[in-house]
Amino acid sequence: MAQQGAAGVATAVAESVQYQGRKASRQGSEQRRQQILDAAMRIIVRDGVRGVRHRAVAAEAGVPLSATTYYFKDIEDLLTDTFAQYVERSAAYMAKLWENTEVLLRQLIAKGDGSPGARAQLADEVAKMGAEYVQRQLHNRRDFLMAEQAFRQEALLCPRLAELVRLHAQILLRGTCQLLQVVGSRQPQQDAIVLTAIIEQMEYQGLLDAAQPQAEAQMLAILTRYLHLVLASA
């Protein structure tokens, strides 16, 4: 993952994903395998990981039962490849987001003069970006967040899945570290660990509480306080 920039980190994660199930040999076979993985993901979002069974996935995908057992010898392979696909897609999505965010941050820095007031304004803007990111996740990618929580729980029992969960965590952690370095954090790695923990907790709380009237304002206030602490010492 030696590529430059936060977008490069996400791209490197996508390229490092390994699948466990049987590989498709023809385009039609790949389409069927894709149908099975997409069906498994829908079941996870709707019923949780424990709802994933060969028969249930085959019915959801509209394929014969023999198709699921052909590509995936057991449920662990099916779950692992379903999350591997999620990690791959999430990395591609985040690569574009990081790239755009990094451009915006550099533009904001260029407008400032490095004074305490300018850094405070930068902290406000970064906090606003963070709050908007969490809100987009909750409103536009809610199903993905639900699946992510289910996979994290299952990873406690499944070592292969745990490795993918750790890989997925690197997308947010290392991208955040890069962006904090861009804005001038003196300890970007440590600051990124705290910031990603805050964001992940906000996502979980948002899923748990749904639409709370005060949630957005509270989220922005927390992120603003933290970014001011980070950038004030920079």
GROMACS .gro file of C-alpha atoms in nm:
model
  234
    1MET     CA    1   0.000   0.000   0.000
    2ALA     CA    2   0.278   0.236  -0.085
    3GLN     CA    3   0.077   0.442  -0.332
    4GLN     CA    4   0.058   0.814  -0.268
    5GLY     CA    5  -0.247   0.980  -0.116
    6ALA     CA    6  -0.560   0.862   0.058
    7ALA     CA    7  -0.717   0.752  -0.272
    8GLY     CA    8  -0.412   0.534  -0.336
    9VAL     CA    9  -0.459   0.362  -0.002
   10ALA     CA   10  -0.819   0.268  -0.088
   11THR     CA   11  -0.719   0.149  -0.436
   12ALA     CA   12  -0.444  -0.067  -0.288
   13VAL     CA   13  -0.696  -0.227  -0.049
   14ALA     CA   14  -0.929  -0.307  -0.339
   15GLU     CA   15  -0.644  -0.470  -0.532
   16SER     CA   16  -0.538  -0.682  -0.234
   17VAL     CA   17  -0.878  -0.851  -0.182
   18GLN     CA   18  -0.866  -1.229  -0.225
   19TYR     CA   19  -1.170  -1.448  -0.295
   20GLN     CA   20  -1.207  -1.798  -0.149
   21GLY     CA   21  -1.483  -1.961  -0.356
   22ARG     CA   22  -1.457  -2.138  -0.691
   23LYS     CA   23  -1.365  -1.902  -0.974
   24ALA     CA   24  -1.605  -1.854  -1.265
   25SER     CA   25  -1.469  -1.973  -1.599
   26ARG     CA   26  -1.717  -1.801  -1.834
   27GLN     CA   27  -1.903  -1.470  -1.842
   28GLY     CA   28  -2.236  -1.641  -1.779
   29SER     CA   29  -2.086  -1.826  -1.485
   30GLU     CA   30  -1.952  -1.502  -1.341
   31GLN     CA   31  -2.297  -1.343  -1.368
   32ARG     CA   32  -2.448  -1.632  -1.173
   33ARG     CA   33  -2.174  -1.615  -0.909
   34GLN     CA   34  -2.241  -1.241  -0.882
   35GLN     CA   35  -2.613  -1.304  -0.838
   36ILE     CA   36  -2.536  -1.537  -0.550
   37LEU     CA   37  -2.308  -1.289  -0.374
   38ASP     CA   38  -2.559  -1.004  -0.418
   39ALA     CA   39  -2.838  -1.227  -0.284
   40ALA     CA   40  -2.629  -1.320   0.021
   41MET     CA   41  -2.569  -0.952   0.091
   42ARG     CA   42  -2.941  -0.873   0.074
   43ILE     CA   43  -3.013  -1.152   0.321
   44ILE     CA   44  -2.743  -1.025   0.559
   45VAL     CA   45  -2.894  -0.675   0.552
   46ARG     CA   46  -3.245  -0.807   0.603
   47ASP     CA   47  -3.197  -1.108   0.833
   48GLY     CA   48  -2.839  -1.094   0.958
   49VAL     CA   49  -2.551  -1.332   0.895
   50ARG     CA   50  -2.737  -1.626   1.050
   51GLY     CA   51  -2.996  -1.600   0.772
   52VAL     CA   52  -2.737  -1.699   0.511
   53ARG     CA   53  -2.795  -2.062   0.414
   54HIS     CA   54  -2.738  -2.224   0.077
   55ARG     CA   55  -3.108  -2.285   0.022
   56ALA     CA   56  -3.210  -1.933   0.129
   57VAL     CA   57  -2.944  -1.772  -0.091
   58ALA     CA   58  -3.040  -1.985  -0.392
   59ALA     CA   59  -3.405  -1.882  -0.351
   60GLU     CA   60  -3.311  -1.515  -0.311
   61ALA     CA   61  -3.083  -1.527  -0.617
   62GLY     CA   62  -3.330  -1.725  -0.827
   63VAL     CA   63  -3.073  -1.997  -0.904
   64PRO     CA   64  -3.068  -2.374  -0.840
   65LEU     CA   65  -2.941  -2.488  -0.501
   66SER     CA   66  -2.661  -2.674  -0.679
   67ALA     CA   67  -2.524  -2.340  -0.807
   68THR     CA   68  -2.451  -2.208  -0.458
   69THR     CA   69  -2.279  -2.529  -0.349
   70TYR     CA   70  -2.080  -2.538  -0.674
   71TYR     CA   71  -1.923  -2.195  -0.619
   72PHE     CA   72  -1.906  -2.208  -0.239
   73LYS     CA   73  -1.827  -2.534  -0.062
   74ASP     CA   74  -1.957  -2.404   0.271
   75ILE     CA   75  -2.125  -2.104   0.431
   76GLU     CA   76  -1.793  -1.965   0.554
   77ASP     CA   77  -1.666  -1.940   0.195
   78LEU     CA   78  -1.989  -1.773   0.090
   79LEU     CA   79  -1.978  -1.521   0.376
   80THR     CA   80  -1.609  -1.449   0.320
   81ASP     CA   81  -1.655  -1.381  -0.050
   82THR     CA   82  -1.965  -1.171   0.011
   83PHE     CA   83  -1.769  -0.948   0.245
   84ALA     CA   84  -1.465  -0.955   0.013
   85GLN     CA   85  -1.687  -0.811  -0.259
   86TYR     CA   86  -1.818  -0.550  -0.015
   87VAL     CA   87  -1.462  -0.449   0.079
   88GLU     CA   88  -1.364  -0.424  -0.287
   89ARG     CA   89  -1.663  -0.205  -0.375
   90SER     CA   90  -1.625   0.005  -0.061
   91ALA     CA   91  -1.259   0.067  -0.142
   92ALA     CA   92  -1.346   0.182  -0.495
   93TYR     CA   93  -1.611   0.419  -0.355
   94MET     CA   94  -1.376   0.556  -0.091
   95ALA     CA   95  -1.091   0.606  -0.339
   96LYS     CA   96  -1.305   0.857  -0.531
   97LEU     CA   97  -1.425   1.022  -0.211
   98TRP     CA   98  -1.072   1.058  -0.070
   99GLU     CA   99  -0.944   1.198  -0.397
  100ASN     CA  100  -1.213   1.468  -0.409
  101THR     CA  101  -1.176   1.547  -0.038
  102GLU     CA  102  -0.800   1.584  -0.061
  103VAL     CA  103  -0.837   1.835  -0.347
  104LEU     CA  104  -1.088   2.040  -0.141
  105LEU     CA  105  -0.865   2.038   0.166
  106ARG     CA  106  -0.562   2.159  -0.028
  107GLN     CA  107  -0.772   2.441  -0.174
  108LEU     CA  108  -0.887   2.545   0.173
  109ILE     CA  109  -0.530   2.542   0.305
  110ALA     CA  110  -0.412   2.751   0.010
  111LYS     CA  111  -0.669   3.019   0.096
  112GLY     CA  112  -0.550   3.047   0.458
  113ASP     CA  113  -0.247   3.229   0.594
  114GLY     CA  114  -0.149   2.975   0.860
  115SER     CA  115  -0.269   3.197   1.146
  116PRO     CA  116  -0.459   3.056   1.446
  117GLY     CA  117  -0.779   3.204   1.305
  118ALA     CA  118  -0.723   3.040   0.968
  119ARG     CA  119  -0.652   2.705   1.135
  120ALA     CA  120  -0.967   2.736   1.343
  121GLN     CA  121  -1.165   2.798   1.025
  122LEU     CA  122  -0.998   2.496   0.865
  123ALA     CA  123  -1.096   2.284   1.167
  124ASP     CA  124  -1.457   2.398   1.123
  125GLU     CA  125  -1.453   2.301   0.755
  126VAL     CA  126  -1.297   1.959   0.817
  127ALA     CA  127  -1.550   1.890   1.093
  128LYS     CA  128  -1.832   1.985   0.857
  129MET     CA  129  -1.695   1.746   0.593
  130GLY     CA  130  -1.680   1.469   0.852
  131ALA     CA  131  -2.037   1.526   0.968
  132GLU     CA  132  -2.162   1.534   0.609
  133TYR     CA  133  -1.978   1.209   0.537
  134VAL     CA  134  -2.149   1.031   0.828
  135GLN     CA  135  -2.489   1.167   0.725
  136ARG     CA  136  -2.439   1.046   0.367
  137GLN     CA  137  -2.344   0.706   0.499
  138LEU     CA  138  -2.658   0.687   0.711
  139HIS     CA  139  -2.894   0.818   0.444
  140ASN     CA  140  -2.749   0.676   0.121
  141ARG     CA  141  -2.553   0.369   0.228
  142ARG     CA  142  -2.753   0.249   0.527
  143ASP     CA  143  -2.778  -0.109   0.397
  144PHE     CA  144  -2.400  -0.126   0.358
  145LEU     CA  145  -2.350  -0.004   0.715
  146MET     CA  146  -2.595  -0.266   0.842
  147ALA     CA  147  -2.404  -0.539   0.659
  148GLU     CA  148  -2.074  -0.403   0.792
  149GLN     CA  149  -2.196  -0.430   1.150
  150ALA     CA  150  -2.313  -0.788   1.089
  151PHE     CA  151  -1.977  -0.888   0.941
  152ARG     CA  152  -1.786  -0.731   1.229
  153GLN     CA  153  -1.984  -0.938   1.476
  154GLU     CA  154  -1.934  -1.259   1.277
  155ALA     CA  155  -1.561  -1.188   1.243
  156LEU     CA  156  -1.524  -1.256   1.617
  157LEU     CA  157  -1.592  -1.623   1.535
  158CYS     CA  158  -1.436  -1.651   1.190
  159PRO     CA  159  -1.059  -1.584   1.143
  160ARG     CA  160  -1.080  -1.550   0.764
  161LEU     CA  161  -1.355  -1.293   0.797
  162ALA     CA  162  -1.161  -1.115   1.071
  163GLU     CA  163  -0.873  -1.059   0.829
  164LEU     CA  164  -1.110  -0.892   0.581
  165VAL     CA  165  -1.261  -0.676   0.856
  166ARG     CA  166  -0.912  -0.556   0.947
  167LEU     CA  167  -0.839  -0.486   0.580
  168HIS     CA  168  -1.163  -0.291   0.546
  169ALA     CA  169  -1.080  -0.085   0.854
  170GLN     CA  170  -0.760   0.027   0.685
  171ILE     CA  171  -0.959   0.211   0.417
  172LEU     CA  172  -1.100   0.460   0.666
  173LEU     CA  173  -0.803   0.464   0.904
  174ARG     CA  174  -0.524   0.514   0.653
  175GLY     CA  175  -0.725   0.751   0.438
  176THR     CA  176  -0.809   0.962   0.743
  177CYS     CA  177  -0.444   0.956   0.847
  178GLN     CA  178  -0.339   1.090   0.507
  179LEU     CA  179  -0.596   1.369   0.514
  180LEU     CA  180  -0.502   1.472   0.868
  181GLN     CA  181  -0.143   1.486   0.755
  182VAL     CA  182  -0.250   1.716   0.470
  183VAL     CA  183  -0.418   1.958   0.712
  184GLY     CA  184  -0.115   1.965   0.940
  185SER     CA  185  -0.169   1.717   1.224
  186ARG     CA  186   0.155   1.653   1.412
  187GLN     CA  187   0.043   1.303   1.507
  188PRO     CA  188  -0.173   1.194   1.209
  189GLN     CA  189  -0.166   0.822   1.293
  190GLN     CA  190  -0.284   0.864   1.651
  191ASP     CA  191  -0.531   1.137   1.558
  192ALA     CA  192  -0.672   0.917   1.279
  193ILE     CA  193  -0.728   0.627   1.519
  194VAL     CA  194  -0.936   0.851   1.746
  195LEU     CA  195  -1.123   1.020   1.461
  196THR     CA  196  -1.217   0.692   1.289
  197ALA     CA  197  -1.336   0.555   1.623
  198ILE     CA  198  -1.559   0.862   1.664
  199ILE     CA  199  -1.697   0.826   1.312
  200GLU     CA  200  -1.765   0.454   1.350
  201GLN     CA  201  -1.946   0.514   1.680
  202MET     CA  202  -2.154   0.786   1.514
  203GLU     CA  203  -2.248   0.548   1.233
  204TYR     CA  204  -2.349   0.277   1.479
  205GLN     CA  205  -2.547   0.523   1.690
  206GLY     CA  206  -2.715   0.658   1.377
  207LEU     CA  207  -2.823   0.306   1.278
  208LEU     CA  208  -2.947   0.236   1.629
  209ASP     CA  209  -3.140   0.560   1.687
  210ALA     CA  210  -3.249   0.631   1.328
  211ALA     CA  211  -3.344   0.995   1.270
  212GLN     CA  212  -3.300   1.188   1.595
  213PRO     CA  213  -3.367   1.564   1.556
  214GLN     CA  214  -3.062   1.670   1.758
  215ALA     CA  215  -2.825   1.406   1.617
  216GLU     CA  216  -2.678   1.608   1.330
  217ALA     CA  217  -2.603   1.914   1.545
  218GLN     CA  218  -2.450   1.699   1.818
  219MET     CA  219  -2.238   1.514   1.563
  220LEU     CA  220  -2.105   1.836   1.417
  221ALA     CA  221  -2.031   1.976   1.765
  222ILE     CA  222  -1.828   1.667   1.863
  223LEU     CA  223  -1.628   1.663   1.541
  224THR     CA  224  -1.569   2.038   1.561
  225ARG     CA  225  -1.434   2.011   1.916
  226TYR     CA  226  -1.204   1.725   1.824
  227LEU     CA  227  -1.068   1.888   1.505
  228HIS     CA  228  -1.000   2.212   1.693
  229LEU     CA  229  -0.796   2.015   1.948
  230VAL     CA  230  -0.602   1.842   1.670
  231LEU     CA  231  -0.529   2.149   1.460
  232ALA     CA  232  -0.468   2.389   1.749
  233SER     CA  233  -0.157   2.191   1.843
  234ALA     CA  234  -0.035   2.161   1.485
   0.00000   0.00000   0.00000
